[in-house]
CSV table of C-alpha atoms and ligand atoms in Angstrom, one decimal:
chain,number,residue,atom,x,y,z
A,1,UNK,CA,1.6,58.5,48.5
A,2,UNK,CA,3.3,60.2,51.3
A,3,UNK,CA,1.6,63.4,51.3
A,4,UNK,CA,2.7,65.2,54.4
A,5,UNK,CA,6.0,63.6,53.9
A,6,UNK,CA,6.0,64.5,50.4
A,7,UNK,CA,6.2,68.3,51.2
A,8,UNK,CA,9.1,68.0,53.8
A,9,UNK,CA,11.3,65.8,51.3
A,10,UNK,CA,9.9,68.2,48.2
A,11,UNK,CA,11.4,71.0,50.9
A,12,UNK,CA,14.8,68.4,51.5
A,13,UNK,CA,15.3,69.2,47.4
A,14,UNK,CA,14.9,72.1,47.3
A,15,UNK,CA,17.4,72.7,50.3
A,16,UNK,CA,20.1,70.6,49.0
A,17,UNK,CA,20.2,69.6,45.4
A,18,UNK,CA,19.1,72.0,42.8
A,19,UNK,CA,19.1,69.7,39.5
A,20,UNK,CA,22.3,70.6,36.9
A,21,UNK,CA,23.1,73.8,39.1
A,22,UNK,CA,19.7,75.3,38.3
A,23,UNK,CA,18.4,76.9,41.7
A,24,UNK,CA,14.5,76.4,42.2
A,25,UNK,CA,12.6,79.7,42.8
A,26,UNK,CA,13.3,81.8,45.3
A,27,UNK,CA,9.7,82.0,47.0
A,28,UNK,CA,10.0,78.2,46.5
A,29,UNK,CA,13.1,77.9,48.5
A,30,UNK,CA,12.4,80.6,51.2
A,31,UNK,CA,9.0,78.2,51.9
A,32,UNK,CA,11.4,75.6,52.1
A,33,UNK,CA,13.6,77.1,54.2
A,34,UNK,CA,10.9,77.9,56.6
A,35,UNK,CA,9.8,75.0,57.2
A,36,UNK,CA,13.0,73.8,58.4
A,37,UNK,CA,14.2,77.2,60.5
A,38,UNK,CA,12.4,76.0,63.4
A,39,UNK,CA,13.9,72.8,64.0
A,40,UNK,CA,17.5,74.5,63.1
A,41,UNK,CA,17.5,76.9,66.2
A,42,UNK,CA,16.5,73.6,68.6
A,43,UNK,CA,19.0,71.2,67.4
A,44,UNK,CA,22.6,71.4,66.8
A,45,UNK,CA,24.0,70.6,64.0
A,46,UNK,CA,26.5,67.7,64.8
A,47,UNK,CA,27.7,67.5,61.2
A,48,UNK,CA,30.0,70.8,62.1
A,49,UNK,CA,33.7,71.1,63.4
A,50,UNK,CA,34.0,70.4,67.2
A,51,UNK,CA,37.3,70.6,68.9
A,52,UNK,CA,37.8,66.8,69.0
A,53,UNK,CA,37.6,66.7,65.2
A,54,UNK,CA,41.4,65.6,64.1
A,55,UNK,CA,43.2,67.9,61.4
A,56,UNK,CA,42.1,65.3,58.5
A,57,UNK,CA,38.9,65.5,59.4
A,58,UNK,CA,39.0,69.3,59.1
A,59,UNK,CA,40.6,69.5,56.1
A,60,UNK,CA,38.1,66.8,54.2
A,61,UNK,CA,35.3,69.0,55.4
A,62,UNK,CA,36.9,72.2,54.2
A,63,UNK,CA,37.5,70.8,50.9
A,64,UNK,CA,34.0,69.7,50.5
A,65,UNK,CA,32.4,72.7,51.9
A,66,UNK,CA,34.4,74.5,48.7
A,67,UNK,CA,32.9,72.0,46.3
A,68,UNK,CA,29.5,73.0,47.9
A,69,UNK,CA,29.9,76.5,46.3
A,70,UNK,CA,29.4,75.4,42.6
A,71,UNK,CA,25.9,73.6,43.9
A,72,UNK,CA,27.3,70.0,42.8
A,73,UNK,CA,27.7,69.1,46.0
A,74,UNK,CA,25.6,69.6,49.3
A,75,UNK,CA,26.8,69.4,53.1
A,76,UNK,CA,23.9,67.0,54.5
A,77,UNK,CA,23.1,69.1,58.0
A,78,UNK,CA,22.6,66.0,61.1
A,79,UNK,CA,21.2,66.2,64.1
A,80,UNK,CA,20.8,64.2,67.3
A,81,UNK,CA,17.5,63.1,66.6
A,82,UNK,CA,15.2,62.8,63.5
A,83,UNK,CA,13.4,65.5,62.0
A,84,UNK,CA,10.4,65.8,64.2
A,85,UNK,CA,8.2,66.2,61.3
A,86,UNK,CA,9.2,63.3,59.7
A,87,UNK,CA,9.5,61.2,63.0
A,88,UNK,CA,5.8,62.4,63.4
A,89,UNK,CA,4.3,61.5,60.2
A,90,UNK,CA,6.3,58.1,60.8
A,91,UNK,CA,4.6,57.5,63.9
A,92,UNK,CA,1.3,58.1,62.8
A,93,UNK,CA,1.8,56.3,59.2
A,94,UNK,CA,3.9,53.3,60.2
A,95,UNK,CA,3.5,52.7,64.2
A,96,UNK,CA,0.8,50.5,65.8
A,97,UNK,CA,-1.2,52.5,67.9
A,98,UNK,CA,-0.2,51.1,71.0
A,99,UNK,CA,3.5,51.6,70.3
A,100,UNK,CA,2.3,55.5,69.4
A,101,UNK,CA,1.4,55.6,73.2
A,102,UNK,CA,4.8,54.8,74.6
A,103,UNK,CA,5.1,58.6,74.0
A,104,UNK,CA,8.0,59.2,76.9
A,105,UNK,CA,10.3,56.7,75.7
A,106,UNK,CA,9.8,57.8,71.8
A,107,UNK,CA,10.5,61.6,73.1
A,108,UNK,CA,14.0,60.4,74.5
A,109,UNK,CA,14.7,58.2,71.1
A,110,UNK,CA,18.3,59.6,69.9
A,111,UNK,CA,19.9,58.9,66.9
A,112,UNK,CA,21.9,56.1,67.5
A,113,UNK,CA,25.0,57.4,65.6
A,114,UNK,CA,24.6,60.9,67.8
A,115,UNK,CA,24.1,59.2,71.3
A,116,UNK,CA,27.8,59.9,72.4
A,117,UNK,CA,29.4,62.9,73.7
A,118,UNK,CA,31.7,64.8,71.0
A,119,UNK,CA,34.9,62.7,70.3
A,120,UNK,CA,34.0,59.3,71.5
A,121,UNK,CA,31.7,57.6,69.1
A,122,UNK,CA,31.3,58.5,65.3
A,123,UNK,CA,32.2,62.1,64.4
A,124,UNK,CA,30.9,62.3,60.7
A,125,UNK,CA,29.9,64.2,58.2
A,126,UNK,CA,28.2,63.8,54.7
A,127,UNK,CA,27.5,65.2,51.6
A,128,UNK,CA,25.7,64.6,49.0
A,129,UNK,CA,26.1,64.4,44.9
A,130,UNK,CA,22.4,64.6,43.3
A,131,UNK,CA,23.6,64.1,39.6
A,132,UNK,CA,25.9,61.2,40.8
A,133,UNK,CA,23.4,59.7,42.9
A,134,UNK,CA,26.3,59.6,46.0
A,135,UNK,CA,26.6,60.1,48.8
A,136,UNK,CA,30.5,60.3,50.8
A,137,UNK,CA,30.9,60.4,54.1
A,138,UNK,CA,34.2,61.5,56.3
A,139,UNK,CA,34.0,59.5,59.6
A,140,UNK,CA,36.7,59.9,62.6
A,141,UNK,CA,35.7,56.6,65.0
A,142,UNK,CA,36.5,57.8,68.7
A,143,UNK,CA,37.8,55.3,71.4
A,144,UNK,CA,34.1,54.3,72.4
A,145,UNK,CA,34.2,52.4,69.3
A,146,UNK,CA,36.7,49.5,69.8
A,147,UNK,CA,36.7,46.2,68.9
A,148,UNK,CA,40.0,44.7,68.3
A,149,UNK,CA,42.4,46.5,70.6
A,150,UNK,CA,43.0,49.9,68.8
A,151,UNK,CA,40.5,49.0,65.5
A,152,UNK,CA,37.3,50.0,65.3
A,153,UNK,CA,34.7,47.3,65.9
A,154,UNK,CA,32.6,45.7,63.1
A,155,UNK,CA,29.5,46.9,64.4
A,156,UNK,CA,30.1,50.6,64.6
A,157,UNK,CA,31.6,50.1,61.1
A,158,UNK,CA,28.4,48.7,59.7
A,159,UNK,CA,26.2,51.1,61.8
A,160,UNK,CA,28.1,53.8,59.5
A,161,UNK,CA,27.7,52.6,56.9
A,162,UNK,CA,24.0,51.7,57.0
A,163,UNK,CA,23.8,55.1,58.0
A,164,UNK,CA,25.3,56.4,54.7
A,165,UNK,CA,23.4,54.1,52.7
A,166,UNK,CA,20.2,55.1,54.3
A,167,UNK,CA,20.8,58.9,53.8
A,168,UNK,CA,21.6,58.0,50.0
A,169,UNK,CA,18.4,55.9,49.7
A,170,UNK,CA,16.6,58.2,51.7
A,171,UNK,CA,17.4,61.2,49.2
A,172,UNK,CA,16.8,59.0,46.7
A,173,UNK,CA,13.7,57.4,47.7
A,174,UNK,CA,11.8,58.7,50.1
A,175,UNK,CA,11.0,56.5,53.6
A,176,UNK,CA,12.9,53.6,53.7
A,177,UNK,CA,14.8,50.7,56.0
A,178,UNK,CA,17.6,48.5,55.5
A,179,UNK,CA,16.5,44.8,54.3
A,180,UNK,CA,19.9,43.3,53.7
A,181,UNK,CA,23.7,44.5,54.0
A,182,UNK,CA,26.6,42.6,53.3
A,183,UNK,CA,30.1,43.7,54.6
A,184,UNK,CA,33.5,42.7,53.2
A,185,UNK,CA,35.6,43.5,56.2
A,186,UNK,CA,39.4,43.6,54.0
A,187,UNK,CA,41.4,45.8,56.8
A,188,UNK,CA,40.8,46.7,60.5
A,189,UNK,CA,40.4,50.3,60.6
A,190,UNK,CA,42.7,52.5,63.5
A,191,UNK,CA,40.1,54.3,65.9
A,192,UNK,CA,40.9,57.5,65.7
A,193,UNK,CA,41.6,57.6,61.8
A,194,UNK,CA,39.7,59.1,59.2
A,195,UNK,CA,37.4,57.7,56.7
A,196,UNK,CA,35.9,58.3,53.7
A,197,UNK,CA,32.3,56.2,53.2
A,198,UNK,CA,31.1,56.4,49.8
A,199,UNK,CA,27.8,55.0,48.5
A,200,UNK,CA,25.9,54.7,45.5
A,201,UNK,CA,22.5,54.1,44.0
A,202,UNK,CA,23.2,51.3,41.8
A,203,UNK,CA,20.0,50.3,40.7
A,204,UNK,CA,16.0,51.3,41.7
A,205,UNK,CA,13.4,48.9,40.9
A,206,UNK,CA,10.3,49.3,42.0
A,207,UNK,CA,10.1,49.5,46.2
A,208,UNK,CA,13.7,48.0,46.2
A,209,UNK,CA,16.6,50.6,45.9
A,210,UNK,CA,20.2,48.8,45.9
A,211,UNK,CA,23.4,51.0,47.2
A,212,UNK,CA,27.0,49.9,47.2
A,213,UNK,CA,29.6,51.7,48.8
A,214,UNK,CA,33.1,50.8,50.0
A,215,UNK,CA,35.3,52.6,53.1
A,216,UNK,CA,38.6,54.0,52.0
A,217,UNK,CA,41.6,55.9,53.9
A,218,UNK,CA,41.2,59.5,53.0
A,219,UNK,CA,44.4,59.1,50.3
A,220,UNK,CA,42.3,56.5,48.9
A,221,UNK,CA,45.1,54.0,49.1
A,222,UNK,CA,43.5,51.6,51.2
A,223,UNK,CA,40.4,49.7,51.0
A,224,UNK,CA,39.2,48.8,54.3
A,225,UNK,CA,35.8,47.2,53.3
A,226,UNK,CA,33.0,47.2,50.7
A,227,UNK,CA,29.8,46.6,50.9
A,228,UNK,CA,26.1,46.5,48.8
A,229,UNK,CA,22.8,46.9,50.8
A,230,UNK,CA,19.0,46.9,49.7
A,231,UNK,CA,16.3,49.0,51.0
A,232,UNK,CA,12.5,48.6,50.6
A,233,UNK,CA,10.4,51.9,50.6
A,234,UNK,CA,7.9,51.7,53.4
A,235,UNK,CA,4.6,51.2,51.9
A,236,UNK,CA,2.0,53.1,53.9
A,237,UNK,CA,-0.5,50.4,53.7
A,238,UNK,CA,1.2,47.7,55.4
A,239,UNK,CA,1.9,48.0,58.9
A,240,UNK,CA,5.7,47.6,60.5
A,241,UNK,CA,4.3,46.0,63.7
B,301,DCC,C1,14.4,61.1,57.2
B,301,DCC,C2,13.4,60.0,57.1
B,301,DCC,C3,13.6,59.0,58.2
B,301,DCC,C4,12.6,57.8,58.0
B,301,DCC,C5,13.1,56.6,58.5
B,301,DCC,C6,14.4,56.2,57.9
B,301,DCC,C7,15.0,55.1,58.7
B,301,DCC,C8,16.5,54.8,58.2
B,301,DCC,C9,17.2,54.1,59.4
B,301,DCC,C10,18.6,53.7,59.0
B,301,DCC,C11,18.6,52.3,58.5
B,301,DCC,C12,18.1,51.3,59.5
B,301,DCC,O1,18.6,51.2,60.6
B,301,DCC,S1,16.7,50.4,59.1
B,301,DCC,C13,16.5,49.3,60.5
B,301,DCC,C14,16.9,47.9,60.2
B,301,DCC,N1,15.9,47.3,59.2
B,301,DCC,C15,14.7,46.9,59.6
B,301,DCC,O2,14.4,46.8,60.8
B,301,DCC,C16,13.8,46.4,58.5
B,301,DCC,C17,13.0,45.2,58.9
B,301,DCC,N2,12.2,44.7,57.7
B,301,DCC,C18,10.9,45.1,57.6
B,301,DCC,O3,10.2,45.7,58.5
B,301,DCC,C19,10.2,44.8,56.3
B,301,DCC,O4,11.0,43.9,55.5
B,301,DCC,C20,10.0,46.1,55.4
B,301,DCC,C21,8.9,46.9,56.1
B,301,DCC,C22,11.2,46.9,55.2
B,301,DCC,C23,9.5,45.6,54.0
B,301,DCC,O5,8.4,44.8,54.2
B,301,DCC,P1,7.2,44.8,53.1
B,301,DCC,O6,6.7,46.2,52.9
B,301,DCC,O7,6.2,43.8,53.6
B,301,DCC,O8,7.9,44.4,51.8
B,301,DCC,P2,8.1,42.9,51.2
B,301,DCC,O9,6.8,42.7,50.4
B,301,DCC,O10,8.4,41.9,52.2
B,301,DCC,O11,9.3,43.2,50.2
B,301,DCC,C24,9.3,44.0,49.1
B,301,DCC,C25,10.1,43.4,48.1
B,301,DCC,O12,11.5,43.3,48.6
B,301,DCC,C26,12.0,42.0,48.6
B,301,DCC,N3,12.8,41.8,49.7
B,301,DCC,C27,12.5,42.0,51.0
B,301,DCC,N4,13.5,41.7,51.9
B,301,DCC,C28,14.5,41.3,51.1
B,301,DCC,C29,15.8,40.8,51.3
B,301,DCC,N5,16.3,40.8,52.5
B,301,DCC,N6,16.6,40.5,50.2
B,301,DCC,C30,16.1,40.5,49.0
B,301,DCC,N7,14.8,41.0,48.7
B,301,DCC,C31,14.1,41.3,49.7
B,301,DCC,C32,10.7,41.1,48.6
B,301,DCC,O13,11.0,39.9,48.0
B,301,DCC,C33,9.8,42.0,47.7
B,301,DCC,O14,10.2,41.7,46.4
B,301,DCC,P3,9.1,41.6,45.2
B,301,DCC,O15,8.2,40.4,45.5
B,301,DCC,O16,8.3,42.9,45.2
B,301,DCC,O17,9.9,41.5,43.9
């Protein structure tokens, strides 16, 4: 259905989630791995320790990087912009061709949760459960992101989350976009604090995959919101325009 696309998430897999610990071949993996090098030595990866990460921050990606070792868990890599493969095979499945055109401004496009300088917007970073179908996410909101004086604003809350549910969906289901996302908003959350964002798969039927998750303090003792979201794999037939 996705052919070209098919090889790069095929190669996504086989990266990050060997099935019940069992590691693919290793010719399978070194293609894999290939394919992806390129794009690794042009873009940072944001998802790393930077001096304005706080100590919780650290210390949740620490303990997760240790859970990575047994292959349960995988550290999702994330980078300033979209895989340019993907992004590429987007453009030419799903964009109009006069939209395609608008080259200049598509080549300054940024991922809209990577667009600020370290420390002010969302310093995140995921990973990823394959045989639990999750997907958690530690997020330290900087002071760009205020809403009520000292809280995070609602948007940049939801913008996180969307993001986390899309990454789940994503692994899950290939190319996909957010149709509907309800927020409970229960408690403002500090800026400055850490998160923990975890989401889902509930349910897959069809095109339509639905993805709950809910934002806690990192001791889990508060629940600041909850939320369930649907997304629709693209279909390649119908245009987005
Ligand atoms: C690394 C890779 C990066 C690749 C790119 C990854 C991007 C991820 C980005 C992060 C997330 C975002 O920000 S996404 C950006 C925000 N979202 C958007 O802009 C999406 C705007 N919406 C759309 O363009 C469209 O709805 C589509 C293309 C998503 C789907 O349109 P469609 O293909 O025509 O599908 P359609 O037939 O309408 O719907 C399919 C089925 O879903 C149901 N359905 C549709 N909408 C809803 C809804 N709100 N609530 C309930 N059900 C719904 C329909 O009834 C139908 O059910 P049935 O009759 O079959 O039962």
């Amino acid at each position: 259905m996705f052919p070209a696309c098919a090889v790069r998430l095929r190669a996504l897999h086989i990266l990050r989630a060997p099935r019940g610990g069992v590691l693919p071949p290793a010719g399978e993996r070194r293609a894999a791995q290939k394919l992806f090098s390129s794009e690794k030595v042009i873009h940072k990866d944001r998802s790393l320790p930077n001096s304005s990460w706080n100590s919780d921050l650290k210390l949740m990606f620490d303990q997760f990087m240790k859970k990575c070792e047994d292959g349960s868990w995988e550290h999702l890599p994330s980078y300033g912009s979209r895989s340019s493969q993907i992004v590429q095979y987007f453009k030419e499945v799903f964009l109009e061709t006069k939209l395609r055109k608008d080259e200049q401004m598509l080549s300054q496009a940024r991922l809209f949760t990577r667009s600020y300088e370290d420390g002010l917007g969302f310093e995140y970073v995921m990973f990823h459960n394959e045989q639990e179908k999750r997907t958690v996410c530690f997020c330290q909101g900087g002071p760009y992101l205020q809403g009520p004086p000292g809280f995070l604003h609602g948007g940049s809350i939801a913008t996180i989350i969307d993001e986390t549910a899309s990454m789940t969906a994503i692994i899950a289901g290939g190319i996909v976009m957010t149709v509907n996302l309800n927020i409970n908003y229960k408690r403002p959350i500090p800026l400055c604090s850490v998160v923990v964002i975890n989401c889902q798969v509930d349910k897959i039927e069809g095109r339509k995959l639905f993805i709950s998750c809910d934002v806690r303090s990192i001791d889990e003792k508060t629940l600041y919101s909850d939320a369930t979201s649907l997304f629709i794999k693209l279909d390649p037939n119908k245009s987005l325009t």
